[in-house]
């Protein structure tokens, strides 16, 4: 059963995740399976995003407290992001140039506060190095989903309650 999917920036590959964390990649021109990777440490309902320029996948789950960067050709885990909160991961994403990653908190342990966090990391692909550069917060009343504008300077986020916020992340 396919849970989540993503297309590569060039449209040539489709990545799908299965309920157990298995990841498969397909050639979109032929429909043929390219790779099947067993679950890493994320084993339940993983979501994924292709890196915009490198052969990498950002893999995360509502049910786990970290995200993985996996090589989309080998399946090898190249790096792990552990933001340090007690809940799982929300909607994570690459910036358009692939130099930043937004990692969102799935659920705040204090739901009456309705404040969720999105951490932003600089990313160096050659060494798979993550550098925490800042955090934004908003009243989302549920897991926020984050995305960047084409310049990578603005980030939009919305929560389960439909509240949307726009953040200037150019100075972070």
XYZ file of N, CA, C and O in Angstrom:
688
model
N 0.829 -1.199 0.000
C 0.000 0.000 0.000
C 0.867 1.254 0.000
O 1.664 1.456 0.896
N 0.695 2.091 -0.997
C 1.437 3.341 -1.082
C 0.843 4.335 -0.088
O -0.362 4.532 -0.030
N 1.732 4.949 0.697
C 1.296 5.934 1.691
C 1.570 7.351 1.177
O 0.701 8.201 1.200
N 2.806 7.593 0.713
C 3.193 8.910 0.214
C 3.989 8.740 -1.073
O 4.493 7.652 -1.363
N 4.135 9.839 -1.814
C 4.902 9.801 -3.058
C 5.511 11.168 -3.333
O 5.072 12.176 -2.768
N 6.515 11.199 -4.193
C 7.108 12.459 -4.632
C 7.754 12.232 -5.993
O 8.278 11.149 -6.268
N 7.713 13.252 -6.832
C 8.380 13.225 -8.134
C 9.697 13.977 -8.046
O 9.783 15.016 -7.370
N 10.716 13.486 -8.733
C 11.987 14.199 -8.795
C 11.772 15.512 -9.547
O 10.822 15.657 -10.321
N 12.674 16.471 -9.334
C 12.547 17.795 -9.960
C 12.519 17.706 -11.484
O 11.827 18.486 -12.137
N 13.240 16.741 -12.054
C 13.248 16.607 -13.514
C 12.082 15.760 -14.032
O 11.902 15.599 -15.238
N 11.290 15.207 -13.114
C 10.125 14.419 -13.497
C 10.434 13.003 -13.977
O 9.530 12.279 -14.374
N 11.696 12.596 -13.910
C 12.079 11.276 -14.419
C 11.900 10.136 -13.423
O 11.922 8.975 -13.815
N 11.771 10.481 -12.133
C 11.637 9.426 -11.126
C 10.468 9.725 -10.195
O 10.207 10.881 -9.856
N 9.824 8.662 -9.792
C 8.758 8.715 -8.800
C 9.212 7.876 -7.618
O 9.633 6.731 -7.792
N 9.164 8.457 -6.419
C 9.459 7.703 -5.197
C 8.145 7.495 -4.460
O 7.327 8.413 -4.364
N 7.939 6.286 -3.968
C 6.749 5.978 -3.176
C 7.184 5.291 -1.896
O 8.187 4.574 -1.866
N 6.430 5.540 -0.830
C 6.706 4.863 0.440
C 5.527 3.972 0.778
O 4.378 4.286 0.473
N 5.851 2.866 1.400
C 4.839 1.893 1.802
C 4.559 2.028 3.295
O 5.314 2.660 4.024
N 3.503 1.417 3.741
C 3.081 1.495 5.133
C 4.186 1.097 6.105
O 4.328 1.679 7.176
N 5.006 0.118 5.739
C 6.053 -0.377 6.636
C 7.361 0.394 6.533
O 8.342 0.052 7.179
N 7.431 1.444 5.718
C 8.640 2.234 5.565
C 9.480 1.865 4.358
O 10.492 2.513 4.085
N 9.097 0.832 3.622
C 9.800 0.482 2.389
C 9.652 1.632 1.392
O 8.591 2.250 1.296
N 10.734 1.913 0.655
C 10.722 2.970 -0.359
C 11.038 2.336 -1.710
O 11.960 1.533 -1.829
N 10.264 2.718 -2.724
C 10.510 2.269 -4.088
C 10.636 3.479 -4.996
O 9.946 4.477 -4.802
N 11.535 3.376 -5.976
C 11.637 4.432 -6.981
C 11.363 3.818 -8.349
O 11.737 2.671 -8.625
N 10.681 4.603 -9.185
C 10.260 4.150 -10.504
C 10.715 5.128 -11.572
O 10.796 6.332 -11.322
N 10.972 4.617 -12.752
C 11.230 5.429 -13.930
C 9.866 5.874 -14.455
O 9.025 5.030 -14.784
N 9.635 7.182 -14.526
C 8.309 7.659 -14.950
C 8.068 7.452 -16.441
O 6.921 7.407 -16.876
N 9.115 7.330 -17.228
C 8.954 7.107 -18.664
C 8.514 5.695 -18.997
O 7.712 5.475 -19.897
N 9.047 4.741 -18.237
C 8.744 3.337 -18.525
C 7.817 2.693 -17.500
O 7.222 1.651 -17.773
N 7.729 3.303 -16.315
C 6.940 2.713 -15.240
C 7.656 1.580 -14.526
O 7.091 0.942 -13.633
N 8.912 1.333 -14.897
C 9.661 0.223 -14.306
C 10.246 0.597 -12.944
O 10.698 1.731 -12.736
N 10.262 -0.383 -12.052
C 10.880 -0.229 -10.746
C 12.386 -0.076 -10.929
O 13.021 -0.876 -11.627
N 12.956 0.978 -10.321
C 14.405 1.193 -10.372
C 15.052 0.590 -9.129
O 16.017 -0.159 -9.213
N 14.531 0.960 -7.954
C 15.101 0.503 -6.689
C 13.987 0.196 -5.695
O 12.929 0.839 -5.717
N 14.260 -0.742 -4.814
C 13.408 -1.000 -3.644
C 14.329 -1.032 -2.435
O 15.247 -1.836 -2.376
N 14.059 -0.118 -1.485
C 14.889 -0.025 -0.286
C 14.089 -0.471 0.930
O 12.954 -0.015 1.128
N 14.682 -1.337 1.763
C 13.987 -1.715 2.995
C 13.906 -0.505 3.921
O 14.652 0.463 3.757
N 13.012 -0.547 4.909
C 12.921 0.571 5.841
C 14.259 0.833 6.527
O 15.013 -0.104 6.806
N 14.544 2.097 6.773
C 15.690 2.454 7.616
C 15.208 2.367 9.056
O 14.485 1.439 9.428
N 15.557 3.361 9.847
C 15.061 3.393 11.225
C 13.636 3.920 11.304
O 12.993 3.834 12.326
N 13.161 4.495 10.211
C 11.775 4.957 10.131
C 10.955 3.828 9.538
O 11.166 3.445 8.393
N 10.036 3.307 10.307
C 9.363 2.079 9.891
C 7.854 2.189 9.807
O 7.178 1.180 9.650
N 7.320 3.387 9.905
C 5.868 3.504 9.875
C 5.447 4.750 9.125
O 5.782 5.864 9.502
N 4.713 4.556 8.048
C 4.105 5.643 7.283
C 5.071 6.801 7.018
O 4.825 7.931 7.407
N 6.163 6.500 6.340
C 7.147 7.545 6.060
C 6.715 8.390 4.862
O 6.116 7.896 3.920
N 7.008 9.667 4.965
C 6.809 10.599 3.862
C 8.191 10.884 3.289
O 9.207 10.625 3.954
N 8.261 11.416 2.090
C 9.573 11.621 1.475
C 9.539 12.769 0.488
O 8.490 13.110 -0.058
N 10.720 13.372 0.298
C 10.884 14.460 -0.668
C 12.223 14.279 -1.377
O 13.264 14.129 -0.727
N 12.195 14.326 -2.702
C 13.439 14.324 -3.467
C 14.172 15.639 -3.247
O 13.551 16.711 -3.193
N 15.496 15.573 -3.154
C 16.325 16.777 -3.162
C 16.197 17.397 -4.551
O 16.093 16.672 -5.544
N 16.194 18.726 -4.663
C 15.996 19.345 -5.976
C 17.112 19.090 -6.993
O 16.862 19.130 -8.198
N 18.342 18.825 -6.532
C 19.446 18.665 -7.484
C 20.318 17.437 -7.235
O 21.008 17.000 -8.149
N 20.322 16.901 -6.048
C 21.189 15.767 -5.695
C 20.363 14.480 -5.622
O 19.155 14.526 -5.406
N 21.022 13.322 -5.751
C 20.292 12.053 -5.647
C 20.027 11.675 -4.188
O 20.562 10.695 -3.662
N 19.208 12.476 -3.525
C 18.924 12.291 -2.103
C 17.424 12.352 -1.853
O 16.692 13.037 -2.568
N 17.001 11.666 -0.808
C 15.610 11.725 -0.341
C 15.591 12.175 1.105
O 16.360 11.658 1.933
N 14.729 13.118 1.428
C 14.438 13.502 2.799
C 13.276 12.608 3.228
O 12.218 12.620 2.603
N 13.485 11.807 4.263
C 12.505 10.818 4.697
C 12.119 11.130 6.142
O 12.986 11.314 7.000
N 10.808 11.180 6.428
C 10.346 11.558 7.766
C 9.001 10.906 8.035
O 8.346 10.397 7.138
N 8.592 10.944 9.309
C 7.331 10.311 9.691
C 6.731 10.999 10.912
O 7.446 11.413 11.819
N 5.437 11.071 10.917
C 4.679 11.570 12.066
C 4.970 10.729 13.315
O 4.878 11.206 14.429
N 5.343 9.478 13.112
C 5.517 8.534 14.217
C 6.953 8.426 14.718
O 7.239 7.598 15.570
N 7.872 9.245 14.195
C 9.280 9.178 14.596
C 9.808 10.574 14.882
O 9.350 11.554 14.315
N 10.830 10.644 15.739
C 11.358 11.926 16.214
C 12.584 12.410 15.454
O 13.273 13.307 15.913
N 12.873 11.828 14.324
C 13.991 12.291 13.516
C 13.653 12.110 12.034
O 12.696 11.430 11.685
N 14.436 12.752 11.205
C 14.312 12.599 9.751
C 15.630 12.043 9.230
O 16.684 12.238 9.844
N 15.571 11.344 8.108
C 16.775 10.770 7.504
C 16.989 11.350 6.116
O 16.032 11.660 5.410
N 18.243 11.466 5.733
C 18.607 11.772 4.358
C 19.140 10.463 3.798
O 20.117 9.912 4.311
N 18.469 9.965 2.750
C 18.876 8.695 2.154
C 19.282 8.904 0.702
O 18.684 9.714 -0.011
N 20.302 8.185 0.286
C 20.749 8.209 -1.095
C 19.656 7.564 -1.948
O 19.242 6.436 -1.672
N 19.181 8.259 -2.968
C 18.067 7.728 -3.761
C 18.518 6.658 -4.762
O 17.684 6.043 -5.418
N 19.829 6.426 -4.878
C 20.332 5.362 -5.742
C 20.689 4.090 -4.980
O 20.626 2.998 -5.536
N 21.086 4.249 -3.709
C 21.529 3.090 -2.926
C 20.640 2.788 -1.724
O 20.682 1.686 -1.188
N 19.887 3.793 -1.263
C 19.071 3.625 -0.065
C 19.834 3.844 1.222
O 19.249 3.837 2.309
N 21.138 4.042 1.132
C 21.964 4.228 2.329
C 21.588 5.529 3.025
O 21.420 6.563 2.386
N 21.474 5.470 4.345
C 21.221 6.669 5.148
C 22.510 7.466 5.229
O 23.525 6.984 5.727
N 22.465 8.699 4.729
C 23.636 9.567 4.689
C 23.699 10.519 5.883
O 24.751 11.041 6.192
N 22.557 10.766 6.510
C 22.516 11.679 7.640
C 21.175 11.604 8.342
O 20.200 11.090 7.798
N 21.166 12.103 9.585
C 19.956 12.091 10.411
C 19.792 13.465 11.037
O 20.760 14.042 11.529
N 18.573 13.987 11.005
C 18.246 15.247 11.675
C 17.383 14.893 12.878
O 16.335 14.270 12.739
N 17.837 15.307 14.060
C 17.077 15.084 15.289
C 16.833 16.447 15.934
O 17.708 16.984 16.607
N 15.650 17.027 15.714
C 15.392 18.382 16.212
C 15.322 18.502 17.724
O 15.473 19.574 18.263
N 15.038 17.408 18.417
C 15.055 17.463 19.875
C 13.705 17.639 20.538
O 13.627 17.893 21.732
N 12.614 17.519 19.804
C 11.321 17.582 20.459
C 10.779 16.181 20.669
O 11.221 15.223 20.047
N 9.806 16.068 21.567
C 9.325 14.750 21.974
C 8.282 14.158 21.029
O 7.981 12.980 21.119
N 7.734 14.956 20.139
C 6.725 14.453 19.201
C 7.397 14.053 17.894
O 8.601 14.229 17.713
N 6.615 13.541 16.967
C 7.139 13.145 15.666
C 7.346 14.325 14.740
O 7.269 15.487 15.145
N 7.579 14.003 13.483
C 7.863 15.020 12.479
C 6.601 15.368 11.703
O 5.801 14.494 11.388
N 6.476 16.640 11.384
C 5.366 17.091 10.549
C 5.814 17.151 9.103
O 6.644 16.366 8.661
N 5.293 18.100 8.360
C 5.630 18.226 6.944
C 6.987 18.869 6.743
O 7.160 20.054 6.996
N 7.965 18.119 6.300
C 9.334 18.602 6.093
C 9.550 18.878 4.604
O 8.882 18.295 3.763
N 10.525 19.745 4.314
C 10.744 20.085 2.915
C 12.125 20.671 2.675
O 12.716 21.261 3.586
N 12.610 20.523 1.446
C 13.838 21.173 0.988
C 13.509 22.568 0.476
O 12.429 22.797 -0.063
N 14.472 23.478 0.570
C 14.341 24.750 -0.138
C 14.563 24.468 -1.625
O 15.114 23.424 -1.985
N 14.159 25.371 -2.516
C 14.288 25.117 -3.958
C 15.721 24.830 -4.420
O 15.928 24.065 -5.343
N 16.727 25.430 -3.762
C 18.113 25.172 -4.156
C 18.721 23.998 -3.390
O 19.872 23.639 -3.613
N 17.965 23.419 -2.461
C 18.437 22.261 -1.709
C 19.425 22.578 -0.610
O 19.997 21.678 -0.011
N 19.613 23.858 -0.296
C 20.594 24.240 0.718
C 19.997 24.409 2.110
O 20.717 24.645 3.072
N 18.688 24.299 2.193
C 18.025 24.388 3.492
C 16.955 23.312 3.604
O 16.399 22.868 2.595
N 16.684 22.949 4.839
C 15.626 21.981 5.126
C 14.739 22.570 6.216
O 15.237 23.062 7.230
N 13.439 22.523 6.003
C 12.476 22.901 7.038
C 11.946 21.608 7.651
O 11.511 20.711 6.938
N 12.013 21.518 8.970
C 11.582 20.332 9.702
C 10.531 20.783 10.702
O 10.810 21.618 11.562
N 9.321 20.247 10.593
C 8.257 20.722 11.475
C 7.883 19.690 12.527
O 8.008 18.482 12.334
N 7.423 20.219 13.648
C 7.003 19.416 14.793
C 5.599 18.898 14.537
O 4.711 19.652 14.153
N 5.391 17.601 14.771
C 4.086 17.011 14.489
C 3.016 17.493 15.457
O 1.982 17.987 15.057
N 3.222 17.340 16.722
C 2.243 17.754 17.718
C 2.957 18.355 18.911
O 3.951 17.811 19.385
N 2.445 19.456 19.399
C 2.996 20.076 20.587
C 2.503 19.310 21.799
O 1.323 18.999 21.902
N 3.407 18.984 22.749
C 2.965 18.266 23.946
C 1.951 19.062 24.778
O 1.271 18.497 25.604
N 1.857 20.368 24.541
C 0.888 21.207 25.252
C -0.124 21.736 24.240
O -0.032 22.872 23.793
N -1.112 20.911 23.847
C -2.007 21.326 22.770
C -2.790 22.598 23.056
O -3.209 23.282 22.137
N -2.982 22.937 24.327
C -3.727 24.162 24.617
C -2.960 25.396 24.151
O -3.540 26.438 23.923
N -1.648 25.258 23.962
C -0.858 26.383 23.481
C -1.001 26.564 21.977
O -0.826 27.656 21.457
N -1.296 25.484 21.282
C -1.456 25.511 19.827
C -0.277 26.185 19.130
O -0.440 26.860 18.133
N 0.903 26.039 19.687
C 2.090 26.609 19.070
C 2.979 25.476 18.588
O 3.364 24.623 19.365
N 3.257 25.466 17.308
C 4.102 24.447 16.720
C 5.398 25.093 16.249
O 5.435 26.274 15.923
N 6.429 24.283 16.182
C 7.743 24.787 15.790
C 8.160 24.214 14.434
O 7.877 23.066 14.129
N 8.836 25.046 13.679
C 9.472 24.609 12.439
C 10.926 25.037 12.535
O 11.220 26.221 12.680
N 11.814 24.078 12.490
C 13.243 24.381 12.548
C 13.806 24.385 11.142
O 13.421 23.580 10.301
N 14.732 25.294 10.924
C 15.342 25.451 9.613
C 16.824 25.129 9.753
O 17.505 25.625 10.649
N 17.314 24.286 8.854
C 18.706 23.854 8.862
C 19.360 24.206 7.537
O 18.752 24.032 6.477
N 20.601 24.699 7.600
C 21.423 24.772 6.405
C 21.892 23.353 6.123
O 22.126 22.569 7.046
N 22.057 23.028 4.854
C 22.444 21.671 4.480
C 23.575 21.710 3.474
O 23.502 22.420 2.480
N 24.645 20.977 3.756
C 25.759 20.828 2.841
C 25.722 19.407 2.303
O 25.973 18.452 3.038
N 25.376 19.251 1.035
C 25.162 17.923 0.455
C 26.431 17.084 0.432
O 26.385 15.887 0.691
N 27.568 17.699 0.142
C 28.797 16.917 -0.016
C 29.161 16.153 1.259
O 29.649 15.034 1.195
N 28.903 16.743 2.415
C 29.230 16.099 3.686
C 27.995 15.690 4.472
O 28.115 15.151 5.560
N 26.818 15.980 3.924
C 25.551 15.723 4.622
C 25.578 16.333 6.021
O 25.330 15.672 7.023
N 25.931 17.607 6.077
C 26.038 18.324 7.346
C 24.813 19.216 7.511
O 24.416 19.922 6.585
N 24.227 19.176 8.704
C 23.069 20.006 9.031
C 23.494 21.035 10.065
O 24.118 20.696 11.050
N 23.140 22.278 9.843
C 23.438 23.325 10.805
C 22.139 24.035 11.143
O 21.508 24.625 10.263
N 21.740 23.969 12.415
C 20.517 24.630 12.849
C 20.710 26.129 12.743
O 21.671 26.677 13.273
N 19.805 26.799 12.034
C 19.970 28.242 11.852
C 18.816 29.072 12.408
O 18.907 30.285 12.458
N 17.756 28.439 12.814
C 16.669 29.230 13.364
C 15.391 28.433 13.501
O 15.294 27.303 13.038
N 14.435 29.058 14.155
C 13.157 28.406 14.398
C 12.052 29.448 14.277
O 12.229 30.591 14.681
N 10.954 29.049 13.685
C 9.774 29.904 13.645
C 8.662 29.164 14.370
O 8.670 27.944 14.483
N 7.727 29.914 14.911
C 6.602 29.323 15.629
C 5.322 29.971 15.155
O 5.304 31.129 14.760
N 4.263 29.190 15.204
C 2.971 29.726 14.818
C 1.859 28.982 15.493
O 2.037 27.876 15.990
N 0.703 29.575 15.542
C -0.469 28.962 16.154
C -1.193 28.132 15.100
O -2.075 28.604 14.422
N -0.762 26.883 14.980
C -1.276 25.998 13.946
C -2.315 25.017 14.460
O -3.025 24.431 13.684
N -2.376 24.775 15.762
C -3.316 23.795 16.331
C -3.219 22.463 15.623
O -4.202 21.851 15.283
N -2.055 22.028 15.393
C -1.829 20.751 14.733
C -0.583 20.803 13.895
O 0.040 21.843 13.757
N -0.236 19.695 13.347
C 1.015 19.548 12.613
C 1.119 20.528 11.451
O 0.275 20.544 10.573
N 2.184 21.369 11.427
C 2.346 22.276 10.300
C 3.029 21.599 9.117
O 3.852 20.709 9.276
N 2.657 22.025 7.926
C 3.280 21.588 6.693
C 4.000 22.805 6.122
O 3.388 23.846 5.940
N 5.287 22.680 5.857
C 6.086 23.828 5.440
C 6.526 23.694 3.986
O 6.798 22.592 3.509
N 6.586 24.824 3.307
C 7.133 24.855 1.951
C 7.777 26.207 1.708
O 7.389 27.207 2.301
N 8.770 26.215 0.838
C 9.496 27.434 0.494
C 8.982 28.006 -0.815
O 8.516 27.270 -1.682
N 9.122 29.333 -0.974
C 8.845 29.947 -2.262
C 10.041 29.679 -3.183
O 11.076 29.187 -2.724
N 9.941 29.962 -4.476
C 11.045 29.651 -5.399
C 12.379 30.296 -5.038
O 13.426 29.743 -5.342
N 12.376 31.436 -4.369
C 13.636 32.089 -3.988
C 14.250 31.453 -2.745
O 15.434 31.646 -2.477
N 13.462 30.723 -1.973
C 13.947 30.138 -0.727
C 13.982 31.125 0.423
O 14.431 30.807 1.518
N 13.495 32.345 0.194
C 13.543 33.378 1.227
C 12.267 33.457 2.052
O 12.258 34.015 3.131
N 11.188 32.928 1.525
C 9.924 32.902 2.250
C 9.509 31.455 2.472
O 9.730 30.594 1.618
N 8.904 31.212 3.617
C 8.399 29.881 3.906
C 6.946 30.015 4.339
O 6.610 30.827 5.185
N 6.098 29.233 3.709
C 4.683 29.196 4.069
C 4.442 27.943 4.897
O 5.070 26.907 4.672
N 3.545 28.034 5.846
C 3.200 26.873 6.667
C 1.720 26.952 7.004
O 1.147 28.030 7.137
N 1.125 25.779 7.116
C -0.259 25.713 7.550
C -0.418 24.493 8.444
O 0.309 23.516 8.335
N -1.390 24.577 9.347
C -1.652 23.479 10.272
C -2.943 22.770 9.924
O -3.645 23.132 8.974
N -3.243 21.732 10.700
C -4.466 20.960 10.470
C -5.717 21.816 10.592
O -6.737 21.523 10.013
N -5.621 22.883 11.369
C -6.790 23.736 11.556
C -6.993 24.719 10.407
O -7.923 25.506 10.415
N -6.113 24.678 9.411
C -6.256 25.552 8.260
C -5.570 26.896 8.400
O -5.536 27.662 7.447
N -5.039 27.224 9.589
C -4.331 28.489 9.752
C -3.054 28.466 8.936
O -2.294 27.503 8.988
N -2.817 29.523 8.191
C -1.609 29.633 7.398
C -0.798 30.837 7.815
O -1.349 31.861 8.207
N 0.511 30.710 7.774
C 1.411 31.801 8.114
C 2.521 31.857 7.083
O 2.901 30.844 6.497
N 3.071 33.037 6.890
C 4.177 33.249 5.976
C 5.346 33.805 6.790
O 5.172 34.741 7.568
N 6.524 33.211 6.612
C 7.709 33.617 7.372
C 8.791 34.078 6.425
O 9.026 33.449 5.391
N 9.483 35.158 6.796
C 10.677 35.598 6.071
C 11.857 34.854 6.686
O 12.214 35.093 7.825
N 12.445 33.915 5.953
C 13.553 33.127 6.483
C 14.877 33.529 5.819
O 15.883 32.861 5.989
N 14.868 34.640 5.086
C 16.068 35.076 4.368
C 17.186 35.481 5.313
O 18.355 35.377 4.966
N 16.869 35.957 6.491
C 17.874 36.432 7.431
C 18.254 35.387 8.475
O 18.999 35.656 9.388
N 17.728 34.211 8.367
C 18.036 33.158 9.358
C 19.182 32.317 8.863
O 19.439 32.178 7.738
